[in-house]
Amino acid sequence: MSDGLLRGLMGLGFIGNLKGAGTAASLATVVLAWFLPQQSLLPVAIACTLLGLACCAPVVGRFGQKDPGWFVWDELCGMMISVLAAPKSFLYYAAAFALFRLFDIWKPGPIRWLETSTGATSIMNDDLAAGVLTASILFAFLKFV
């Protein structure tokens, strides 16, 4: 895969070049998830995550950065995981977006450790963990409240 194609794919086209690219990618993913059938969210999240993890090492190797700012595929994957437990309602999708961005920016506990870990997949690990934490909170809220 060429450098331009790799950068375009992992940067979600032009989104990776925007100011606030992580937020823009998360928002674009929420909109995409809204229009996908509920039963396709898990397979799409798995496929996107596997593709992103496979591209981490080439990105680090070719571009020489541990976590380039234009790489927003991790936000796509984390946000897709975030909505897995959410019913298709504006309130839950908005909550998933807000919680995911909070955890992705704040990086509480193990999420920060995952971001600072060594290895190419550290690009994505923190966002995947933020997505799992978000989905878990939404699931618990739906189950127990």
Backbone as numpy.savetxt, mean C-alpha at the origin, in Angstrom:
# Nx Ny Nz CAx CAy CAz Cx Cy Cz
13.02 -6.04 -17.59 12.17 -4.87 -17.59 13.07 -3.64 -17.59
12.74 -2.69 -18.45 13.55 -1.48 -18.54 13.36 -0.61 -17.30
14.32 0.28 -17.08 14.23 1.18 -15.92 12.98 2.06 -15.99
12.67 2.55 -17.19 11.49 3.41 -17.36 10.20 2.67 -17.07
10.10 1.43 -17.55 8.90 0.63 -17.30 8.78 0.29 -15.82
9.90 -0.08 -15.21 9.90 -0.40 -13.79 9.48 0.80 -12.95
10.05 1.96 -13.29 9.70 3.18 -12.55 8.25 3.58 -12.80
7.79 3.45 -14.02 6.41 3.80 -14.34 5.42 2.89 -13.63
5.71 1.59 -13.62 4.80 0.63 -12.97 4.78 0.82 -11.47
5.94 0.83 -10.83 6.01 0.94 -9.37 5.67 2.34 -8.87
5.75 3.32 -9.77 5.36 4.69 -9.43 3.93 5.01 -9.84
3.21 3.98 -10.32 1.83 4.14 -10.78 1.71 5.29 -11.77
2.57 5.24 -12.79 2.55 6.29 -13.80 3.03 7.60 -13.24
2.24 8.62 -13.40 2.62 9.96 -12.94 2.46 10.16 -11.44
1.69 9.30 -10.76 1.38 9.51 -9.34 2.65 9.57 -8.50
3.65 8.74 -8.82 4.89 8.73 -8.06 5.67 10.02 -8.13
5.35 10.89 -9.09 6.06 12.16 -9.24 5.34 13.32 -8.55
4.17 13.07 -7.98 3.41 14.13 -7.34 3.94 14.44 -5.94
3.69 15.67 -5.49 3.94 15.99 -4.09 2.84 15.29 -3.30
3.19 14.59 -2.24 2.20 13.79 -1.52 1.83 12.54 -2.29
2.83 11.95 -2.93 2.59 10.79 -3.80 1.97 9.61 -3.05
2.38 9.38 -1.81 1.82 8.27 -1.04 0.34 8.45 -0.77
-0.05 9.66 -0.44 -1.47 9.95 -0.21 -2.25 9.85 -1.51
-1.69 10.37 -2.59 -2.36 10.30 -3.89 -2.53 8.85 -4.34
-1.51 8.03 -4.14 -1.60 6.61 -4.52 -2.63 5.89 -3.66
-2.68 6.21 -2.38 -3.66 5.60 -1.48 -5.08 5.99 -1.89
-5.28 7.25 -2.23 -6.59 7.72 -2.65 -7.00 7.06 -3.96
-6.08 6.98 -4.91 -6.38 6.31 -6.18 -6.75 4.85 -5.95
-6.10 4.21 -5.00 -6.39 2.80 -4.71 -7.76 2.64 -4.07
-8.15 3.54 -3.18 -9.47 3.48 -2.57 -10.54 3.59 -3.66
-10.34 4.50 -4.59 -11.30 4.67 -5.69 -11.34 3.40 -6.54
-10.19 2.87 -6.87 -10.13 1.62 -7.65 -10.84 0.49 -6.91
-10.55 0.33 -5.63 -11.16 -0.74 -4.83 -12.67 -0.59 -4.77
-13.14 0.64 -4.71 -14.58 0.88 -4.65 -15.28 0.28 -5.87
-14.65 0.36 -7.03 -15.27 -0.09 -8.27 -15.00 -1.57 -8.57
-14.12 -2.20 -7.82 -13.88 -3.63 -8.01 -14.94 -4.44 -7.26
-15.34 -5.58 -7.81 -16.25 -6.44 -7.05 -15.57 -6.89 -5.75
-16.35 -6.99 -4.68 -15.81 -7.35 -3.36 -14.99 -8.64 -3.41
-15.48 -9.64 -4.16 -14.79 -10.93 -4.20 -13.46 -10.87 -4.95
-13.20 -9.80 -5.67 -11.92 -9.70 -6.38 -10.85 -8.96 -5.58
-11.22 -8.35 -4.46 -10.25 -7.55 -3.70 -9.08 -8.39 -3.18
-9.36 -9.55 -2.61 -8.28 -10.39 -2.07 -7.34 -10.88 -3.18
-7.84 -11.44 -4.28 -6.91 -11.86 -5.34 -6.11 -10.70 -5.92
-6.73 -9.54 -6.06 -6.00 -8.37 -6.57 -4.93 -7.95 -5.57
-5.27 -7.92 -4.28 -4.29 -7.54 -3.25 -3.11 -8.51 -3.24
-3.39 -9.79 -3.36 -2.30 -10.80 -3.38 -1.43 -10.63 -4.62
-2.05 -10.50 -5.78 -1.28 -10.35 -7.02 -0.42 -9.09 -7.01
-1.01 -7.98 -6.57 -0.25 -6.72 -6.51 0.91 -6.82 -5.52
0.67 -7.45 -4.39 1.72 -7.60 -3.38 2.86 -8.47 -3.90
2.54 -9.57 -4.55 3.59 -10.44 -5.10 4.40 -9.72 -6.17
3.72 -8.96 -7.03 4.44 -8.19 -8.05 5.33 -7.13 -7.40
4.81 -6.43 -6.42 5.59 -5.40 -5.74 6.81 -5.97 -5.04
6.63 -7.08 -4.35 7.77 -7.71 -3.66 8.82 -8.18 -4.66
8.38 -8.68 -5.80 9.32 -9.13 -6.83 10.10 -7.97 -7.42
9.52 -6.79 -7.42 10.19 -5.62 -8.01 11.07 -4.86 -7.03
10.99 -5.16 -5.75 11.76 -4.42 -4.75 13.27 -4.50 -5.01
13.79 -5.69 -5.16 15.24 -5.84 -5.35 15.72 -5.14 -6.62
15.04 -5.31 -7.78 15.47 -4.56 -8.96 15.43 -3.05 -8.76
14.43 -2.54 -8.05 14.34 -1.10 -7.82 15.51 -0.63 -6.98
15.80 -1.31 -5.88 16.92 -0.93 -5.03 18.23 -1.05 -5.79
18.40 -2.13 -6.53 19.64 -2.35 -7.28 19.86 -1.34 -8.38
18.84 -1.03 -9.13 18.99 -0.13 -10.29 19.01 1.34 -9.92
18.25 1.71 -8.91 18.12 3.13 -8.59 18.93 3.53 -7.37
19.51 2.54 -6.66 20.43 2.81 -5.58 19.83 3.50 -4.37
18.52 3.38 -4.18 17.87 3.97 -3.02 17.11 2.88 -2.28
17.12 2.95 -0.96 16.43 1.94 -0.15 14.92 2.04 -0.31
14.38 3.23 -0.36 12.94 3.43 -0.51 12.71 4.73 -1.28
12.81 4.66 -2.62 12.66 5.89 -3.42 11.27 6.50 -3.24
11.22 7.81 -3.18 9.96 8.51 -2.97 8.93 8.27 -4.06
9.38 8.01 -5.28 8.45 7.78 -6.38 7.83 6.38 -6.35
8.38 5.49 -5.55 7.87 4.11 -5.45 6.62 4.13 -4.57
5.45 4.05 -5.20 4.19 4.12 -4.45 3.37 2.84 -4.58
3.94 1.83 -5.19 3.24 0.55 -5.30 2.95 -0.02 -3.91
3.82 0.29 -2.95 3.61 -0.17 -1.58 2.34 0.42 -0.98
2.04 1.67 -1.30 0.78 2.27 -0.84 -0.41 1.59 -1.50
-0.30 1.26 -2.77 -1.37 0.54 -3.45 -1.66 -0.77 -2.73
-0.63 -1.53 -2.43 -0.81 -2.83 -1.78 -1.36 -2.69 -0.37
-0.78 -1.79 0.41 -1.25 -1.59 1.78 -2.68 -1.09 1.84
-3.03 -0.19 0.95 -4.40 0.33 0.93 -5.38 -0.74 0.48
-4.99 -1.56 -0.49 -5.86 -2.65 -0.95 -6.12 -3.63 0.20
-5.10 -3.92 0.99 -5.28 -4.79 2.17 -6.20 -4.12 3.18
-6.07 -2.82 3.33 -6.87 -2.07 4.31 -8.37 -2.22 4.09
-8.80 -2.31 2.85 -10.24 -2.35 2.57 -10.80 -3.77 2.50
-9.95 -4.77 2.70 -10.42 -6.15 2.60 -11.57 -6.46 3.56
-11.53 -5.92 4.76 -12.56 -6.21 5.76 -13.67 -5.17 5.77
-13.57 -4.18 4.91 -14.53 -3.07 4.94 -15.69 -3.32 3.99
-16.91 -3.13 4.48 -18.04 -3.18 3.55 -17.99 -1.98 2.61
-18.61 -2.12 1.47 -18.61 -1.01 0.51 -19.53 0.10 1.02
-18.97 0.92 1.85 -19.68 2.09 2.34 -18.68 3.23 2.39
-19.15 4.43 2.08 -18.26 5.58 2.08 -17.58 5.74 3.43
-18.32 5.54 4.50 -17.78 5.70 5.85 -16.62 4.74 6.10
-16.79 3.47 5.76 -15.73 2.49 6.03 -14.53 2.69 5.10
-14.77 3.03 3.85 -13.65 3.27 2.95 -12.89 4.53 3.36
-13.62 5.55 3.82 -12.96 6.76 4.32 -12.16 6.45 5.58
-12.72 5.63 6.47 -12.00 5.23 7.68 -10.77 4.42 7.34
-10.89 3.51 6.36 -9.74 2.71 5.94 -8.64 3.61 5.40
-9.01 4.58 4.58 -8.04 5.52 4.02 -7.35 6.31 5.14
-8.15 6.86 6.05 -7.59 7.69 7.13 -6.68 6.87 8.05
-7.13 5.68 8.44 -6.31 4.85 9.32 -5.03 4.40 8.63
-5.14 3.97 7.38 -3.94 3.53 6.67 -2.92 4.66 6.56
-3.37 5.85 6.18 -2.44 6.98 6.06 -1.83 7.32 7.42
-2.65 7.28 8.49 -2.15 7.54 9.83 -1.03 6.55 10.18
-1.28 5.27 9.99 -0.29 4.25 10.34 0.92 4.30 9.42
0.71 4.64 8.15 1.82 4.71 7.20 2.73 5.90 7.51
2.17 6.99 7.97 2.96 8.18 8.29 3.54 8.09 9.70
2.73 7.73 10.67 3.14 7.66 12.08 4.05 6.48 12.35
3.77 5.36 11.72 4.55 4.12 11.84 4.71 3.67 13.29
3.61 3.31 13.94 3.70 2.85 15.33 4.39 1.49 15.44
5.11 1.29 16.54 5.70 0.00 16.92 6.37 -0.79 15.82
5.86 -1.97 15.55 6.53 -2.87 14.61 6.55 -2.33 13.17
5.64 -1.42 12.85 5.65 -0.86 11.49 6.93 -0.08 11.27
7.38 0.70 12.26 8.64 1.44 12.14 9.82 0.48 12.03
9.79 -0.59 12.82 10.88 -1.57 12.76 10.94 -2.20 11.37
9.79 -2.51 10.79 9.77 -3.10 9.45 10.33 -2.14 8.42
10.05 -0.85 8.57 10.56 0.13 7.63 12.08 0.24 7.71
12.62 0.14 8.91 14.06 0.30 9.08 14.83 -1.00 8.91
14.11 -2.11 8.71 14.81 -3.38 8.53 15.59 -3.37 7.23
16.58 -4.25 7.16 17.39 -4.33 5.96 16.73 -5.25 4.95
17.16 -5.15 3.74 16.60 -5.98 2.68 15.69 -5.15 1.79
15.62 -5.54 0.55 14.86 -4.79 -0.44 13.37 -4.73 -0.13
12.83 -5.78 0.46 11.39 -5.79 0.72 10.97 -4.83 1.81
11.93 -4.21 2.50 11.56 -3.22 3.51 10.82 -2.05 2.87
10.96 -1.88 1.55 10.19 -0.84 0.84 8.70 -1.06 1.08
8.30 -2.32 1.04 6.87 -2.63 1.12 6.40 -3.11 2.47
7.29 -3.67 3.26 6.86 -4.33 4.51 6.08 -3.42 5.45
6.51 -2.18 5.61 5.82 -1.28 6.53 4.41 -0.96 6.04
4.23 -0.79 4.74 2.91 -0.49 4.20 1.99 -1.71 4.28
2.55 -2.88 4.07 1.74 -4.10 4.21 1.27 -4.24 5.66
2.17 -3.96 6.60 1.80 -4.04 8.03 0.76 -2.98 8.37
0.90 -1.77 7.83 -0.10 -0.72 8.07 -1.46 -1.14 7.51
-1.45 -1.81 6.37 -2.69 -2.31 5.78 -3.34 -3.39 6.63
-2.52 -4.31 7.14 -3.04 -5.39 7.99 -3.60 -4.80 9.29
-2.90 -3.84 9.87 -3.38 -3.21 11.11 -4.71 -2.49 10.86
-4.80 -1.77 9.76 -6.03 -1.07 9.42 -7.18 -2.05 9.22
-6.95 -3.10 8.44 -7.99 -4.10 8.19 -8.42 -4.77 9.49
-7.46 -5.02 10.37 -7.77 -5.66 11.66 -8.65 -4.78 12.53
-8.35 -3.51 12.57 -9.15 -2.57 13.35 -10.57 -2.47 12.79
-10.68 -2.37 11.47 -12.02 -2.30 10.87 -12.80 -3.59 11.10
-12.11 -4.72 10.98 -12.77 -5.99 11.22 -13.26 -6.09 12.66
-12.40 -5.72 13.60 -12.79 -5.77 15.01 -13.95 -4.82 15.29
-13.92 -3.65 14.71 -15.02 -2.70 14.89 -16.33 -3.28 14.37
-16.29 -3.88 13.19 -17.49 -4.47 12.60 -18.00 -5.66 13.43
-17.08 -6.41 13.99 -17.44 -7.63 14.71 -17.97 -7.33 16.11
-17.38 -6.36 16.77 -17.67 -6.17 18.20 -18.41 -4.89 18.55
-18.64 -4.03 17.60 -19.34 -2.77 17.92 -20.70 -2.77 17.25
